[in-house]
JSON list of C-alpha atoms in Angstrom, two decimals:
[
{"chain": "A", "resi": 106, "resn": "UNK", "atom": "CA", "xyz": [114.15, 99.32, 87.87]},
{"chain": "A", "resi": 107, "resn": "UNK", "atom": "CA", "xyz": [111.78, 101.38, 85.69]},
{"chain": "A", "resi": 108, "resn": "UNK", "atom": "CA", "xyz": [108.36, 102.11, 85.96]},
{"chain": "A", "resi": 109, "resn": "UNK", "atom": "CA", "xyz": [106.73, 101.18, 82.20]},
{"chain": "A", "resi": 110, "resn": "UNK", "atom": "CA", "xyz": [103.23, 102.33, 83.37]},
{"chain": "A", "resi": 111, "resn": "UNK", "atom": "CA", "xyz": [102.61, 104.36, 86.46]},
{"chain": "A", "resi": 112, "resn": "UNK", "atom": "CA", "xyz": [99.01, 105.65, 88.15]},
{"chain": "A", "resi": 113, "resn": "UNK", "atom": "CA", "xyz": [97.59, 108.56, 87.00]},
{"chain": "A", "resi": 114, "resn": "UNK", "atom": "CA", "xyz": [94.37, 110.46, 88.89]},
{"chain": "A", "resi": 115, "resn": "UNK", "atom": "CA", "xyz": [91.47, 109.00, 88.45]},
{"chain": "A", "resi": 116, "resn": "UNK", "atom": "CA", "xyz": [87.95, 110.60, 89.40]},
{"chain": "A", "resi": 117, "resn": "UNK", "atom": "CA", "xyz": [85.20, 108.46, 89.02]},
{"chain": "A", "resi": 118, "resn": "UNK", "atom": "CA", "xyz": [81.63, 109.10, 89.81]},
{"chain": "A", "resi": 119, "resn": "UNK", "atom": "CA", "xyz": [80.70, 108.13, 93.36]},
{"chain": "A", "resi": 120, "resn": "UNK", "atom": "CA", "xyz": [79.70, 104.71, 93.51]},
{"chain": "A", "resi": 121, "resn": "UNK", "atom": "CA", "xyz": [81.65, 103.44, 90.67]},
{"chain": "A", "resi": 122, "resn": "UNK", "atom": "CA", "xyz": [84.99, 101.82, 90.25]},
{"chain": "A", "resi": 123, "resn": "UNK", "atom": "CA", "xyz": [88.33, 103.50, 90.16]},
{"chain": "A", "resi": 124, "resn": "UNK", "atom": "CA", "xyz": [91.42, 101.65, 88.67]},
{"chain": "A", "resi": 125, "resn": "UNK", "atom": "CA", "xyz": [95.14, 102.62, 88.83]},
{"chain": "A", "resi": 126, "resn": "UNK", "atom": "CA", "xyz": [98.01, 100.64, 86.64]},
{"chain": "A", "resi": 127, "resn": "UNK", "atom": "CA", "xyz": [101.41, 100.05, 87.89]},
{"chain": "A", "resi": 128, "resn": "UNK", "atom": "CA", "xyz": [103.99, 98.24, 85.73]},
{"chain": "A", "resi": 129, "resn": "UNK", "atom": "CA", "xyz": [107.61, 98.24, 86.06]},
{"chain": "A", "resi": 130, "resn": "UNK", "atom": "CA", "xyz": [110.48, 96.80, 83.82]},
{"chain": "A", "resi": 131, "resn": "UNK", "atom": "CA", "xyz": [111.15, 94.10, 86.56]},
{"chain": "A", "resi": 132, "resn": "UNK", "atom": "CA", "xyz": [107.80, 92.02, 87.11]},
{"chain": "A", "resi": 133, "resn": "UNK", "atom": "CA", "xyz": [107.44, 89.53, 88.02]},
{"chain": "A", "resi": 134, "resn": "UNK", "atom": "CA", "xyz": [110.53, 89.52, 90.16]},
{"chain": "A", "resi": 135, "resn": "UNK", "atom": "CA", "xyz": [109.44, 92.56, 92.02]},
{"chain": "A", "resi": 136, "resn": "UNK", "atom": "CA", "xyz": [106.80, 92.52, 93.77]},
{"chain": "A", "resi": 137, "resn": "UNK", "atom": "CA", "xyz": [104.29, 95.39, 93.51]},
{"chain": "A", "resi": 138, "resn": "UNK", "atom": "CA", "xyz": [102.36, 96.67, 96.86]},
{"chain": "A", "resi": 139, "resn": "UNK", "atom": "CA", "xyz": [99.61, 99.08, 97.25]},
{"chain": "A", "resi": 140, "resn": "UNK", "atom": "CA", "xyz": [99.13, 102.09, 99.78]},
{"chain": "A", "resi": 141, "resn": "UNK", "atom": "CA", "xyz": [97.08, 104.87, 100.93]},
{"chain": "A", "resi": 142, "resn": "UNK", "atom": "CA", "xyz": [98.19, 108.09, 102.37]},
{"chain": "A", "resi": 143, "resn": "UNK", "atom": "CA", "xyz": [96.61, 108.77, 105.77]},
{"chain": "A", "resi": 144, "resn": "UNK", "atom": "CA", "xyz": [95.97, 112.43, 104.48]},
{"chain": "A", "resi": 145, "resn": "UNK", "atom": "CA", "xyz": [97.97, 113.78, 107.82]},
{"chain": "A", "resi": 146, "resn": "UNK", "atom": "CA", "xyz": [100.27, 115.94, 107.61]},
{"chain": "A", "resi": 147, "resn": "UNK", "atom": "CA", "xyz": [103.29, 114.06, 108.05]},
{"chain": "A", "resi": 148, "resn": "UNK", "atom": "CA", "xyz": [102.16, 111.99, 105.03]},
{"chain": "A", "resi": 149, "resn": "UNK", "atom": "CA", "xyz": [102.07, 108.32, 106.27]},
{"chain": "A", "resi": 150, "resn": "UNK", "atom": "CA", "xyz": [101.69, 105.84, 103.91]},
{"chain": "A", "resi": 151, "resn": "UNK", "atom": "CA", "xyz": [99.07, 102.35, 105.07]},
{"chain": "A", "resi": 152, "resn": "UNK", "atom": "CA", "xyz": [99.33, 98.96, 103.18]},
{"chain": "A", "resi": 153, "resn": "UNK", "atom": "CA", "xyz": [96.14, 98.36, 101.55]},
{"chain": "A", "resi": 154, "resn": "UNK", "atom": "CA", "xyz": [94.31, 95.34, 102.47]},
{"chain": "A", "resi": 155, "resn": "UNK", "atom": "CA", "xyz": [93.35, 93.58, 99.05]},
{"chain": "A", "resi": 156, "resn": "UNK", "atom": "CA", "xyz": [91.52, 90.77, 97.98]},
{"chain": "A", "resi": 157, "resn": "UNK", "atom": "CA", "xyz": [90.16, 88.65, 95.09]},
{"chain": "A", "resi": 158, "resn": "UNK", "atom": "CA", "xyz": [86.59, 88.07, 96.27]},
{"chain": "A", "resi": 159, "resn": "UNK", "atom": "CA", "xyz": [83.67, 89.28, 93.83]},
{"chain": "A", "resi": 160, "resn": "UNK", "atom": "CA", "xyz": [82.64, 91.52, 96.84]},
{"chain": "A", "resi": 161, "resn": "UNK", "atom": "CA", "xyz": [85.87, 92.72, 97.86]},
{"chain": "A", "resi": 162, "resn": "UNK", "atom": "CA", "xyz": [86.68, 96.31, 97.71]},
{"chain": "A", "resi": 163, "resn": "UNK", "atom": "CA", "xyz": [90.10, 96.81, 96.91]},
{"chain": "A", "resi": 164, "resn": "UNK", "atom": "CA", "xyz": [91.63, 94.34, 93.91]},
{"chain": "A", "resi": 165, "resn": "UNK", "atom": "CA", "xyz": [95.48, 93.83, 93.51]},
{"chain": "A", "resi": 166, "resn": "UNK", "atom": "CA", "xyz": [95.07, 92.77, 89.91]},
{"chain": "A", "resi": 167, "resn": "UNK", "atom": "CA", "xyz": [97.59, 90.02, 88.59]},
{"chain": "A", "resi": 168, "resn": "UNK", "atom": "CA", "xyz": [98.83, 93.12, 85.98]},
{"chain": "A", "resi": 169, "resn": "UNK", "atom": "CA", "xyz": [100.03, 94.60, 89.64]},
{"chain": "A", "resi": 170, "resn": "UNK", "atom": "CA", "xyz": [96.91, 97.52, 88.92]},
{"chain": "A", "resi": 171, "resn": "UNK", "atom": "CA", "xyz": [94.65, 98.18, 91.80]},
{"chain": "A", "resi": 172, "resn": "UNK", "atom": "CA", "xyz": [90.77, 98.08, 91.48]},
{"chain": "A", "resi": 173, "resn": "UNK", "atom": "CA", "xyz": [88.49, 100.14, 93.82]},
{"chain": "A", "resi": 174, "resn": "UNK", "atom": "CA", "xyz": [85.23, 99.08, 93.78]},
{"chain": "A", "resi": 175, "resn": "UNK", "atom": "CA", "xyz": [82.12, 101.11, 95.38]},
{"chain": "A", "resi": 176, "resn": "UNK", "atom": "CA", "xyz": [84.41, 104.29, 95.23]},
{"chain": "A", "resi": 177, "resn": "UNK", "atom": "CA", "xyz": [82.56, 106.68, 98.60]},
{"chain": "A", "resi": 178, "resn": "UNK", "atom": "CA", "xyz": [84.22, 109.81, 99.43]},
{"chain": "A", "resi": 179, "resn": "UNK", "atom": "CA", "xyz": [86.49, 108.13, 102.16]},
{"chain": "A", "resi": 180, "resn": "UNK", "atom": "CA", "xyz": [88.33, 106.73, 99.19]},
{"chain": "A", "resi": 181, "resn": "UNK", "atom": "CA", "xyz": [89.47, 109.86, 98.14]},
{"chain": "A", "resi": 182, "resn": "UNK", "atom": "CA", "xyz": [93.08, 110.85, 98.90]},
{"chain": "A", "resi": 183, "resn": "UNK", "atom": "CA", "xyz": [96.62, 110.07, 97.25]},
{"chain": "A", "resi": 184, "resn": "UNK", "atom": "CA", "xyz": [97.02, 106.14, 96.51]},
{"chain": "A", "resi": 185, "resn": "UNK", "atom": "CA", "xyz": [100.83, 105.03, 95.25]},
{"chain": "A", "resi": 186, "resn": "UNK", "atom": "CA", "xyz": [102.13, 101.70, 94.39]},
{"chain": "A", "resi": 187, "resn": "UNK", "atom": "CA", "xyz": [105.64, 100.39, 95.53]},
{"chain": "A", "resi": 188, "resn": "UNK", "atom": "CA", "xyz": [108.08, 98.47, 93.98]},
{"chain": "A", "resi": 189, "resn": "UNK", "atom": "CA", "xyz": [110.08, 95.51, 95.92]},
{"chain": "A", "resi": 190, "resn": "UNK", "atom": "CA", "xyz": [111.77, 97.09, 98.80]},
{"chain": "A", "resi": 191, "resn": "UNK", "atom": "CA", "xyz": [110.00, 100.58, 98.85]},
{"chain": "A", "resi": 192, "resn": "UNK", "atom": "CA", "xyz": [112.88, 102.39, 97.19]},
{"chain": "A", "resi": 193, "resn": "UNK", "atom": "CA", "xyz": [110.78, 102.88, 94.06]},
{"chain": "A", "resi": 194, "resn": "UNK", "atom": "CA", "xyz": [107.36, 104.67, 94.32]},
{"chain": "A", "resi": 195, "resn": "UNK", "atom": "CA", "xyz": [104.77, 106.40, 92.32]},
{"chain": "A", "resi": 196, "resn": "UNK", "atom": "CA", "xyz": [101.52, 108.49, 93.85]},
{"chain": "A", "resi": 197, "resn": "UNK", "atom": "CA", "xyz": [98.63, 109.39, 92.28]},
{"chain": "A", "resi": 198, "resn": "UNK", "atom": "CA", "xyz": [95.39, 111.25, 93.69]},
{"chain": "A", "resi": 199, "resn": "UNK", "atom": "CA", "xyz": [91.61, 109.92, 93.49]},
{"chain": "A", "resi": 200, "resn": "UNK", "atom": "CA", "xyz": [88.91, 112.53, 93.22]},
{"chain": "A", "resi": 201, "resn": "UNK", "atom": "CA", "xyz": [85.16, 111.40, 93.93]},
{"chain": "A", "resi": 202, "resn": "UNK", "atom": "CA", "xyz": [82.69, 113.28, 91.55]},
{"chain": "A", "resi": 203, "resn": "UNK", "atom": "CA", "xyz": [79.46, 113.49, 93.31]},
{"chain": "A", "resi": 204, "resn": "UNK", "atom": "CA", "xyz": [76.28, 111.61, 93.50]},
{"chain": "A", "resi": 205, "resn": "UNK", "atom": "CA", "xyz": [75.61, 109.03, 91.01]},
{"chain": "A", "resi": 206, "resn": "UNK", "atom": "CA", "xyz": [72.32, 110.30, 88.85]},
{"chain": "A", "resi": 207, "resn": "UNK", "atom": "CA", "xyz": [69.74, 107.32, 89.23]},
{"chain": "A", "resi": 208, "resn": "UNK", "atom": "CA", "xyz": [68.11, 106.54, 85.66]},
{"chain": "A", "resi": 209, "resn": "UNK", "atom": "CA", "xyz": [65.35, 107.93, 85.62]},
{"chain": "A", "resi": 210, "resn": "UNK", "atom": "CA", "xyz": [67.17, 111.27, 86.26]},
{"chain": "A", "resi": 211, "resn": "UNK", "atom": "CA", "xyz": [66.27, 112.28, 89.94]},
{"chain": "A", "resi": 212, "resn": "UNK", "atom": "CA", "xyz": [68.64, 111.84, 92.66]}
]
């Protein structure tokens, strides 16, 4: 198994939507998962809960990429997806830039 396209950090503007790819030599045979790292120290990784709904936050794309909608702060941390029996992994980190600037400038 090879990953062909792995996540890379992503820091979008607070309030917008982050996006990481994952694509391996072996889809669609192996099946691609998404976590989160709890951010503890012993580095526990959490299943992401995804769903297809126009309103839901996290997307598991059918390219295997995951979609973050409504990026807050709390999203921040190290996301990785995981390829068919958790042997093969790749991390990446999401940094939240700031307040989003209203248009007309003021905040």
């Amino acid at each position: 198994m090879k990953f062909i396209k792995h996540p890379t950090d992503a820091s979008p503007l607070l309030e917008q939507t982050a996006q990481f790819v994952c694509v391996v030599n072996k889809a669609p045979e192996w099946k691609i998962t998404w976590q989160k790292s709890s951010n503890s120290k012993n580095g526990t990784w959490s299943n992401i809960v995804t769903s297809s709904g126009a309103k839901a936050k996290y997307q598991h794309l059918k390219s295997n990429s995951l979609k973050i909608h409504r990026v807050q702060e709390s999203d921040a941390g190290k996301y990785r997806c995981v390829a068919d029996n958790g042997d093969h992994s790749k991390a990446a980190t999401l940094m939240v830039k700031g307040k989003k600037e209203k248009l007309d400038g003021s905040f």
